[in-house]
Coordinates of C-alpha atoms and ligand atoms in Angstrom, one line a residue:
X1 CA 92.7 133.6 47.5
X2 CA 89.4 134.9 46.3
X3 CA 88.8 138.6 45.8
X4 CA 85.3 138.6 47.2
X5 CA 85.1 139.3 50.8
X6 CA 84.1 136.2 52.7
X7 CA 81.6 136.7 55.5
X8 CA 83.8 136.9 58.6
X9 CA 83.1 134.7 61.5
X10 CA 81.9 136.4 64.6
X11 CA 83.3 134.9 67.8
X12 CA 81.5 137.1 70.3
X13 CA 81.4 140.6 71.9
X14 CA 83.9 142.3 74.1
X15 CA 83.7 145.3 76.3
X16 CA 86.5 147.4 77.9
X17 CA 86.4 148.7 81.5
X18 CA 88.8 151.0 83.3
X19 CA 88.4 149.8 86.8
X20 CA 88.0 146.5 88.6
X21 CA 84.8 147.5 90.2
X22 CA 83.1 148.4 86.9
X23 CA 84.3 145.1 85.5
X24 CA 83.0 143.1 88.5
X25 CA 79.6 144.8 88.4
X26 CA 79.4 144.2 84.6
X27 CA 80.2 140.6 85.2
X28 CA 77.4 140.2 87.7
X29 CA 75.0 141.8 85.3
X30 CA 76.0 139.5 82.5
X31 CA 75.8 136.5 84.8
X32 CA 72.4 137.5 86.2
X33 CA 71.2 137.9 82.6
X34 CA 71.8 134.2 82.2
X35 CA 75.0 134.2 80.0
X36 CA 77.3 131.3 80.8
X37 CA 79.9 131.3 78.0
X38 CA 81.8 134.4 79.2
X39 CA 85.3 135.3 80.2
X40 CA 87.2 138.2 81.7
X41 CA 90.7 139.4 80.9
X42 CA 92.6 141.4 83.5
X43 CA 96.2 142.5 83.9
X44 CA 96.3 140.9 87.4
X45 CA 94.3 138.3 89.3
X46 CA 91.0 139.8 90.5
X47 CA 89.5 138.2 93.6
X48 CA 85.9 137.1 93.3
X49 CA 85.9 137.3 89.5
X50 CA 84.9 133.7 89.0
X51 CA 82.0 134.1 91.4
X52 CA 81.0 137.2 89.6
X53 CA 81.0 135.4 86.3
X54 CA 79.3 132.3 87.8
X55 CA 82.2 130.0 86.8
X56 CA 81.8 126.6 88.4
X57 CA 84.6 125.0 90.3
X58 CA 87.0 123.2 88.0
X59 CA 86.9 119.4 87.6
X60 CA 90.7 119.4 87.5
X61 CA 91.2 118.0 91.1
X62 CA 89.0 115.1 90.2
X63 CA 91.0 114.4 87.1
X64 CA 94.1 114.6 89.2
X65 CA 92.8 112.2 91.8
X66 CA 91.6 109.6 89.3
X67 CA 95.0 109.8 87.4
X68 CA 96.9 109.5 90.7
X69 CA 94.8 106.5 91.9
X70 CA 95.3 104.9 88.5
X71 CA 99.1 105.3 89.0
X72 CA 98.9 103.6 92.4
X73 CA 96.9 100.7 91.1
X74 CA 99.1 100.2 88.1
X75 CA 102.3 100.3 90.2
X76 CA 100.9 97.8 92.8
X77 CA 99.5 95.5 90.2
X78 CA 102.7 95.5 88.3
X79 CA 104.9 94.7 91.3
X80 CA 102.5 92.1 92.7
X81 CA 102.4 90.4 89.3
X82 CA 106.1 90.6 88.7
X83 CA 107.5 89.8 92.2
X84 CA 104.8 87.6 93.7
X85 CA 103.3 85.7 90.8
X86 CA 105.2 85.7 87.6
X87 CA 108.9 85.7 88.8
X88 CA 109.1 84.8 92.4
X89 CA 112.4 86.1 93.7
X90 CA 113.5 86.7 97.2
X91 CA 115.0 90.1 97.6
X92 CA 116.7 91.0 100.9
X93 CA 114.8 88.2 102.6
X94 CA 111.4 89.9 102.2
X95 CA 108.2 88.0 101.4
X96 CA 107.3 87.8 97.7
X97 CA 104.4 90.1 98.4
X98 CA 105.8 92.8 100.6
X99 CA 103.7 96.0 100.6
X100 CA 106.3 98.2 102.2
X101 CA 108.8 97.3 99.5
X102 CA 106.3 98.2 96.8
X103 CA 105.5 101.7 98.2
X104 CA 108.4 103.7 96.7
X105 CA 107.4 102.7 93.1
X106 CA 103.7 103.1 93.9
X107 CA 104.4 106.5 95.3
X108 CA 106.4 107.6 92.3
X109 CA 103.9 106.4 89.8
X110 CA 101.1 108.1 91.7
X111 CA 102.9 111.4 91.6
X112 CA 103.8 110.9 87.9
X113 CA 100.3 110.2 86.7
X114 CA 98.7 112.8 89.0
X115 CA 101.0 115.5 87.5
X116 CA 100.2 114.3 84.0
X117 CA 96.5 114.4 84.9
X118 CA 96.9 118.0 86.2
X119 CA 99.0 119.2 83.3
X120 CA 97.2 117.6 80.4
X121 CA 93.8 118.0 82.1
X122 CA 94.4 121.7 82.4
X123 CA 95.3 121.8 78.7
X124 CA 92.2 119.9 77.7
X125 CA 89.8 122.0 79.9
X126 CA 91.3 125.2 78.5
X127 CA 91.1 124.0 74.9
X128 CA 94.9 124.2 74.6
X129 CA 97.0 124.2 72.6
X130 CA 95.6 127.3 70.9
X131 CA 98.0 129.3 68.7
X132 CA 95.9 132.5 68.6
X133 CA 92.9 134.0 70.3
X134 CA 90.4 136.0 68.2
X135 CA 90.5 138.7 70.8
X136 CA 94.0 139.6 69.5
X137 CA 92.4 141.0 66.3
X138 CA 91.4 144.1 68.3
X139 CA 94.5 146.4 68.9
X140 CA 92.9 147.8 72.0
X141 CA 92.9 144.4 73.6
X142 CA 96.7 144.7 74.0
X143 CA 96.0 146.8 77.1
X144 CA 94.6 143.8 78.9
X145 CA 98.2 143.2 80.1
X146 CA 98.5 146.8 81.2
X147 CA 95.6 148.9 82.6
X148 CA 92.4 147.8 81.0
X149 CA 89.8 145.1 81.9
X150 CA 87.9 143.2 79.3
X151 CA 84.7 141.2 79.5
X152 CA 83.9 138.8 76.7
X153 CA 80.7 137.0 75.8
X154 CA 81.0 134.1 73.4
X155 CA 78.7 133.9 70.3
X156 CA 78.1 130.2 71.0
X157 CA 76.1 131.1 74.1
X158 CA 72.5 130.1 73.8
X159 CA 71.3 133.6 74.7
X160 CA 73.7 135.4 72.4
X161 CA 72.2 138.1 70.2
X162 CA 74.5 140.8 68.9
X163 CA 72.3 143.7 69.6
X164 CA 71.0 142.5 73.0
X165 CA 74.6 141.9 74.3
X166 CA 75.8 145.2 72.9
X167 CA 73.0 147.1 74.7
X168 CA 73.5 145.2 77.9
X169 CA 77.2 145.9 77.9
X170 CA 76.6 149.6 77.1
X171 CA 74.2 149.6 80.1
X172 CA 77.0 148.5 82.4
X173 CA 79.0 151.7 81.6
X174 CA 81.5 150.4 79.1
X175 CA 82.7 153.1 76.6
X176 CA 84.2 150.6 74.2
X177 CA 82.3 147.7 72.9
X178 CA 83.3 145.7 69.8
X179 CA 82.4 142.6 68.0
X180 CA 85.2 140.0 68.0
X181 CA 85.7 138.7 64.5
X182 CA 87.9 136.0 62.9
X183 CA 91.5 137.1 62.3
X184 CA 91.9 137.9 58.6
X185 CA 95.6 137.1 58.3
X186 CA 96.6 134.3 55.9
X187 CA 95.9 130.8 57.1
X188 CA 98.7 129.1 55.4
X189 CA 102.0 128.2 57.1
X190 CA 104.7 130.5 55.8
X191 CA 107.1 128.9 53.3
X192 CA 110.3 129.5 55.4
X193 CA 108.9 127.4 58.2
X194 CA 108.8 124.4 55.8
X195 CA 112.3 125.2 54.7
X196 CA 113.6 125.4 58.3
X197 CA 111.7 122.2 59.2
X198 CA 113.1 120.4 56.2
X199 CA 116.7 121.5 57.0
X200 CA 116.4 120.4 60.6
X201 CA 115.2 117.0 59.6
X202 CA 118.0 116.7 57.2
X203 CA 120.6 117.8 59.8
X204 CA 119.3 115.4 62.4
X205 CA 120.0 112.5 59.9
X206 CA 123.7 113.5 59.6
X207 CA 124.9 111.7 62.8
X208 CA 122.9 108.6 61.9
X209 CA 124.4 108.5 58.4
X210 CA 127.9 109.0 59.9
X211 CA 127.4 106.0 62.2
X212 CA 126.0 103.8 59.5
X213 CA 128.9 104.6 57.1
X214 CA 131.4 103.9 59.9
X215 CA 129.8 100.5 60.4
X216 CA 130.5 99.4 56.8
X217 CA 133.8 101.1 56.1
X218 CA 137.3 100.5 57.4
X219 CA 139.7 103.0 58.9
X220 CA 143.3 102.9 59.9
X221 CA 142.9 105.7 62.4
X222 CA 142.6 104.8 66.1
X223 CA 139.1 104.7 67.5
X224 CA 137.6 107.8 69.0
X225 CA 136.9 107.2 72.6
X226 CA 134.2 109.4 74.2
X227 CA 134.3 107.6 77.5
X228 CA 138.0 107.0 77.9
X229 CA 138.0 105.6 81.4
X230 CA 135.3 103.2 80.5
X231 CA 137.0 101.8 77.5
X232 CA 140.3 101.5 79.4
X233 CA 139.2 100.2 82.8
X234 CA 141.9 98.8 85.0
X235 CA 139.6 96.0 86.0
X236 CA 140.7 92.5 85.0
X237 CA 138.8 89.5 83.6
X238 CA 139.2 86.0 84.8
X239 CA 142.4 84.2 83.8
X240 CA 144.2 87.5 82.9
X241 CA 147.7 88.5 83.8
X242 CA 148.5 91.5 85.9
X243 CA 151.7 93.0 87.2
X244 CA 149.9 94.1 90.4
X245 CA 150.5 90.9 92.3
X246 CA 153.8 89.0 92.7
X247 CA 152.3 85.8 91.1
X248 CA 151.1 87.8 88.1
X249 CA 147.6 86.3 88.4
X250 CA 144.6 88.7 88.2
X251 CA 142.4 86.1 89.8
X252 CA 143.0 85.8 93.5
X253 CA 142.7 82.5 95.4
X254 CA 141.1 82.3 98.8
X255 CA 143.1 83.5 101.8
X256 CA 144.4 80.3 103.4
X257 CA 142.2 79.3 106.3
X258 CA 139.2 81.1 105.0
X259 CA 136.0 79.3 106.0
X260 CA 132.8 80.2 104.2
X261 CA 129.6 80.5 106.1
X262 CA 127.8 77.2 106.4
X263 CA 131.0 75.3 106.0
X264 CA 132.6 73.4 108.9
X265 CA 129.2 72.2 110.2
X266 CA 130.3 68.7 109.5
X267 CA 132.5 66.6 111.6
X268 CA 136.0 65.7 110.5
X269 CA 134.8 62.1 110.2
X270 CA 132.2 63.1 107.6
X271 CA 134.7 65.4 105.8
X272 CA 137.4 62.7 105.5
X273 CA 135.6 59.3 105.8
X274 CA 138.1 58.5 108.5
X275 CA 137.3 57.5 112.1
X276 CA 139.3 60.3 113.6
X277 CA 138.9 59.1 117.2
X278 CA 140.5 55.7 116.3
X279 CA 143.2 57.5 114.3
X280 CA 144.1 59.7 117.3
X281 CA 145.3 56.5 119.0
X282 CA 147.3 55.2 116.2
X283 CA 148.6 58.2 114.2
X284 CA 148.3 61.6 116.0
X285 CA 150.4 63.5 113.4
X286 CA 148.0 62.4 110.7
X287 CA 145.1 63.7 112.7
X288 CA 146.8 67.0 113.0
X289 CA 147.3 67.1 109.2
X290 CA 143.7 66.2 108.6
X291 CA 142.6 69.1 110.9
X292 CA 144.8 71.4 108.9
X293 CA 143.6 70.1 105.6
X294 CA 139.9 70.0 106.2
X295 CA 139.1 72.3 109.2
X296 CA 141.5 75.0 108.2
X297 CA 141.3 74.6 104.5
X298 CA 145.1 74.3 104.1
X299 CA 145.8 73.1 100.5
X300 CA 149.3 72.0 101.3
X301 CA 148.1 69.7 104.1
X302 CA 145.5 68.4 101.7
X303 CA 148.1 67.6 99.1
X304 CA 150.2 65.8 101.8
X305 CA 147.2 63.8 102.8
X306 CA 146.5 62.8 99.2
X307 CA 150.1 61.6 98.8
X308 CA 149.8 59.6 102.0
X309 CA 146.7 57.8 100.8
X310 CA 148.3 57.1 97.5
X311 CA 151.4 55.7 99.1
X312 CA 149.3 53.5 101.3
X313 CA 147.3 52.3 98.3
X314 CA 150.6 51.4 96.6
X315 CA 151.7 49.3 99.5
X316 CA 148.4 47.7 99.8
X317 CA 148.3 47.0 96.0
X318 CA 151.8 45.4 96.1
X319 CA 150.8 43.3 99.1
X320 CA 147.6 42.2 97.4
X321 CA 149.6 41.1 94.3
X322 CA 152.0 39.1 96.5
X323 CA 149.4 37.6 98.8
X324 CA 145.8 38.7 98.0
X325 CA 144.5 37.7 101.4
X326 CA 146.7 40.1 103.3
X327 CA 145.6 43.4 101.8
X328 CA 146.9 46.0 104.2
X329 CA 145.1 49.3 104.8
X330 CA 145.9 50.8 108.1
X331 CA 143.5 53.7 107.9
X332 CA 140.6 53.3 110.3
X333 CA 137.9 54.1 107.8
X334 CA 134.4 55.1 108.9
X335 CA 132.5 51.8 108.6
X336 CA 128.9 53.2 108.1
X337 CA 127.5 56.0 106.2
X338 CA 127.0 58.9 108.6
X339 CA 123.9 60.1 106.8
X340 CA 120.5 58.4 107.4
X341 CA 120.1 56.0 104.4
X342 CA 116.5 56.3 103.2
X343 CA 114.7 56.3 99.8
X344 CA 115.4 60.0 99.4
X345 CA 119.1 59.7 99.9
X346 CA 119.3 56.7 97.5
X347 CA 117.4 58.6 94.9
X348 CA 119.8 61.5 95.3
X349 CA 122.8 59.1 95.1
X350 CA 121.4 57.5 92.0
X351 CA 121.1 60.8 90.3
X352 CA 124.6 61.9 91.3
X353 CA 126.1 58.5 90.3
X354 CA 124.3 58.8 86.9
X355 CA 125.8 62.3 86.4
X356 CA 129.4 61.8 87.7
X357 CA 130.2 58.1 87.8
X358 CA 128.2 56.3 85.1
X359 CA 130.2 57.8 82.2
X360 CA 133.1 55.6 83.2
X361 CA 131.6 52.9 85.5
X362 CA 128.4 52.5 83.6
X363 CA 124.9 52.9 84.9
X364 CA 124.9 49.4 86.3
X365 CA 128.4 49.9 87.8
X366 CA 130.1 47.1 85.8
X367 CA 132.7 49.4 84.5
X368 CA 131.6 49.7 80.9
X369 CA 130.4 53.3 80.7
X370 CA 130.6 55.4 77.5
X371 CA 134.1 56.7 78.2
X372 CA 135.3 53.1 78.6
X373 CA 133.6 52.0 75.4
X374 CA 135.2 54.8 73.5
X375 CA 138.6 54.3 75.0
X376 CA 138.4 50.6 74.1
X377 CA 137.2 51.3 70.6
X378 CA 140.2 53.6 69.8
X379 CA 142.6 51.3 71.8
X380 CA 143.7 54.2 74.0
X381 CA 147.2 53.0 75.1
X382 CA 147.2 54.5 78.6
X383 CA 143.6 53.6 79.5
X384 CA 142.9 51.7 82.6
X385 CA 139.4 50.2 82.6
X386 CA 137.2 51.5 85.4
X387 CA 136.7 49.1 88.3
X388 CA 133.5 47.1 88.5
X389 CA 131.5 48.0 91.6
X390 CA 130.5 44.4 91.8
X391 CA 133.8 42.8 92.7
X392 CA 133.9 41.4 96.2
X393 CA 136.9 43.5 97.2
X394 CA 134.6 46.6 97.0
X395 CA 131.9 45.1 99.2
X396 CA 131.2 46.9 102.5
X397 CA 133.0 44.3 104.6
X398 CA 136.3 44.7 102.7
X399 CA 135.9 48.3 101.5
X400 CA 134.3 50.4 104.2
X401 CA 131.9 53.3 103.4
X402 CA 134.5 55.8 104.6
X403 CA 137.1 54.4 102.1
X404 CA 134.6 54.5 99.2
X405 CA 133.9 58.1 100.2
X406 CA 137.6 58.9 100.2
X407 CA 137.9 57.2 96.8
X408 CA 135.2 59.5 95.4
X409 CA 136.7 62.6 97.1
X410 CA 140.4 62.1 96.4
X411 CA 140.4 59.7 93.5
X412 CA 142.5 56.5 93.4
X413 CA 145.4 55.6 91.2
X414 CA 144.1 56.4 87.7
X415 CA 140.7 57.7 88.8
X416 CA 140.5 61.5 89.5
X417 CA 139.0 62.9 92.7
X418 CA 135.6 64.5 92.6
X419 CA 135.6 66.5 95.9
X420 CA 135.8 69.7 93.8
X421 CA 132.7 68.9 91.8
X422 CA 130.4 66.8 93.9
X423 CA 129.1 68.3 97.2
X424 CA 129.9 66.6 100.4
X425 CA 126.5 65.2 101.1
X426 CA 126.1 64.1 97.5
X427 CA 129.3 62.1 97.8
X428 CA 127.9 60.3 100.8
X429 CA 124.6 59.8 98.9
X430 CA 126.6 58.1 96.1
X431 CA 128.3 55.8 98.7
X432 CA 124.8 54.8 99.8
X433 CA 123.7 54.2 96.2
X434 CA 126.8 52.2 95.3
X435 CA 125.9 49.9 98.3
X436 CA 122.4 49.5 96.9
X437 CA 123.8 48.9 93.5
X438 CA 126.1 46.1 94.8
X439 CA 123.2 44.5 96.7
X440 CA 121.0 44.6 93.6
X441 CA 123.4 42.3 91.8
X442 CA 123.9 39.9 94.6
X443 CA 120.5 39.5 96.3
X444 CA 118.7 36.4 97.5
X445 CA 115.0 36.0 97.7
X446 CA 115.3 36.1 101.5
X447 CA 115.8 39.9 101.3
X448 CA 112.4 40.3 99.6
X449 CA 109.5 41.0 102.0
X450 CA 106.9 38.2 102.3
X451 CA 104.2 40.1 100.6
X452 CA 106.3 40.8 97.5
X453 CA 107.8 37.4 97.1
X454 CA 105.1 35.9 94.8
X455 CA 105.3 38.9 92.4
X456 CA 109.1 38.7 92.3
X457 CA 109.1 35.0 91.7
X458 CA 106.7 35.2 88.8
X459 CA 108.8 38.1 87.3
X460 CA 112.0 36.0 87.6
X461 CA 110.2 33.0 86.0
X462 CA 109.1 35.2 83.2
X463 CA 112.6 36.6 82.6
X464 CA 114.0 33.0 82.7
X465 CA 111.5 31.8 80.2
X466 CA 112.3 34.7 77.9
X467 CA 116.0 34.0 78.2
X468 CA 115.4 30.4 77.4
X469 CA 113.3 31.3 74.4
X470 CA 116.0 33.6 73.1
X471 CA 118.7 30.9 73.6
X472 CA 116.6 28.4 71.7
X473 CA 116.0 30.8 68.9
X474 CA 119.7 31.6 68.7
X475 CA 120.5 27.9 68.6
X476 CA 118.0 27.3 65.8
X477 CA 119.4 30.2 63.8
X478 CA 122.9 28.9 64.2
X479 CA 121.9 25.4 63.1
X480 CA 120.1 26.8 60.1
X481 CA 123.2 28.8 59.2
X482 CA 125.3 25.7 59.5
X483 CA 123.0 23.8 57.2
X484 CA 123.0 26.6 54.6
X485 CA 126.8 26.5 54.6
X486 CA 127.0 22.8 54.0
Ligands
LIG501 C1 136.9 59.3 84.3 C2 136.4 58.0 84.5 C3 135.9 57.7 86.0 C4 134.9 58.3 86.6 C5 134.1 59.5 86.1 C6 134.8 57.7 87.9 N1 135.7 56.7 88.0 FE1 135.9 55.4 89.5 N2 137.4 54.5 88.6 C7 137.9 54.9 87.3 C8 139.1 54.1 87.0 C9 139.9 54.2 85.7 C10 139.3 53.2 88.1 C11 140.4 52.2 88.3 C12 141.6 53.0 88.8 C13 142.8 52.1 88.8 O1 142.7 51.0 89.1 O2 143.9 52.7 88.6 C14 138.2 53.5 89.0 C15 138.1 52.9 90.3 C16 137.0 53.1 91.1 C17 136.8 52.4 92.3 C18 137.7 51.3 92.8 C19 138.7 51.8 93.7 C20 139.7 50.8 94.3 O3 140.1 51.0 95.4 O4 139.9 49.8 93.6 C21 135.7 52.8 92.9 C22 135.0 52.4 94.2 C23 135.2 53.9 92.0 N3 136.1 54.0 91.0 C24 134.1 54.6 92.3 C25 133.7 55.7 91.5 C26 132.6 56.5 91.8 C27 131.6 56.3 93.0 C28 132.5 57.5 90.9 C29 131.6 58.6 90.8 C30 131.8 59.6 91.7 C31 133.6 57.2 90.0 N4 134.3 56.2 90.4 C32 133.9 58.0 88.8 C33 137.4 55.8 86.5 C34 136.4 56.7 86.8

C-alpha cells in the first residue's frame, strides 16, 4: 500500500435529525430544492417518507407481473407441445389438449417465476448484493437503528455541490452534518478466508474420492446399506420362488373363471369354431364342457377338450389310412367364417399368416418354410413336414372353416396350437387368408372379372413364353455339356 494519502472518494452528504417531524420537513425541503438521489434512514418505518422524498412508485409489481406471465406462457407452451403435438398420449381419457389438466403446472410455474421476479427484481432495483454501505464509516450512523434519523444526499445527484447541500441541510435545523467518504479499511480479502475456503473445497471432495476408490477396489466386508428396506424388499420378481404360497410360485395365475373386460363378447361358435347349436343335439356333455372351457375360462375343461379333439383326429386318421374316402369327423364344425371377409380382413390374415405360419408352411403355403428347410438340411429325426395348404383334404368342402380355426387354435398332432399367441379375430383372419391362398393356386379364368381378363391372359402368356425360353436354354446348356463330355 502506498504511503501517500489517496484522495478519498466522496459519496455524499448526511444529516442527523432527532425527530420524525424534523426529518420529514428536511426531506420536503431537499425534494423541493430539486434533489432526486436521496435517501432516509430511520429506526422504524415512517409513513409518508417516500412522498416527502419524492420517491416514485417502484417498478417491482410490473417486473413481477411480466415474470409471472412468462411463467404461465412457458408452462402452457411446454405442455401443449409435449402432450398435444410431440408425444400424443391419452391420460385419464382426456383430450390431448386439455386446458384444465394443464392448469396446475401453469399455476405453479406462474408463482415460481413471479416470486423469482419479485425477489431478484428487488435485489436489482436496490443494487444488491452490497457488502457495505459508505454510511457505516461514520460511527454516529449506528444510531440509525436506535433513536436518530438520517437524511442522505448522494454526490452523483446532478445538483450536488458540497457547500450548497451543507448549507441547505444546516438550514433545516440539523446539528450534525457530515460528508460521507469511502471506507478506508483494507480492500483485500483476508487470508484466513482463502484458507477456510480452500479447506472446505478439499473437504467436499472427500466423499467423492471415497466413492471413486470403492468403485475400483474390492472388499470382503458386507455392503453398507443406507436404505435397508429398499435393498431387501419382500417383493418378488417374475419366475421367483416364494414360501408364501402353497405352490411356491411367486407369480400368481388368474383366479379360475376370471373374465377380463372386453372378453366374452364373442359367441361360443366363434370361440371354438364349432356349431354349438348342432352339437347340443348330438353331444350335450361336450357343449357343457365347451361352455366351461371357453365361457368360464376353465383350463381343466380346455385340456379335456383338447384331448377329445386329438382322440377324434386319431380315429379319423386311422380310418383315412384304412379307407381314405370314409374320413370320420363327427364334430359339427362352423362351415363359414363368422367374420365378414373383405380386402381388409384378407390383408390382416396375410400379415398374421406371414408372421405365425409361414415359418413352417412357407409364404405360399406349400409347406416348405424356413423351419422345414432347416429341419430337412440337418435331417431332424423327429421332424414331421408341415402340411401343404393346397391338398384337397384341406379345401373348404372337406375341411370346414371352423376346423381350420380349431387347428390354428389348438394345434393338431405335431403342430402346436396358437390360441395363446394369436388373437381370436386374427385367427379367423388367417382362416380367410388360407382360403384365398388355396384359391390362388387352383383358379380358373372364369373367376376373373370380364374387364381384367385380357390383362390376365396376356400376363399368363408372357409367363408361359418366359418358362418356355428358360426350358429351351436349359436344354441347350445340357446338350452343350454332353458334347463337351464326349
Ligand atoms: C412350428 C411349425 C408350424 C407352424 C408355425 C404352423 N404349423 Fe401348421 N402344421 C405344422 C405341421 C408339422 C403340420 C403337420 C402335423 C402332422 O401331420 O402331425 C401342420 C399341419 C397343419 C394343417 C393341416 C392339419 C390337418 O388336419 O392335417 C393346417 C391346416 C395348418 N397346419 C395350418 C397352420 C396355420 C394356419 C398356421 C399359422 C397359424 C400354422 N399351421 C403354423 C407345423 C406348423
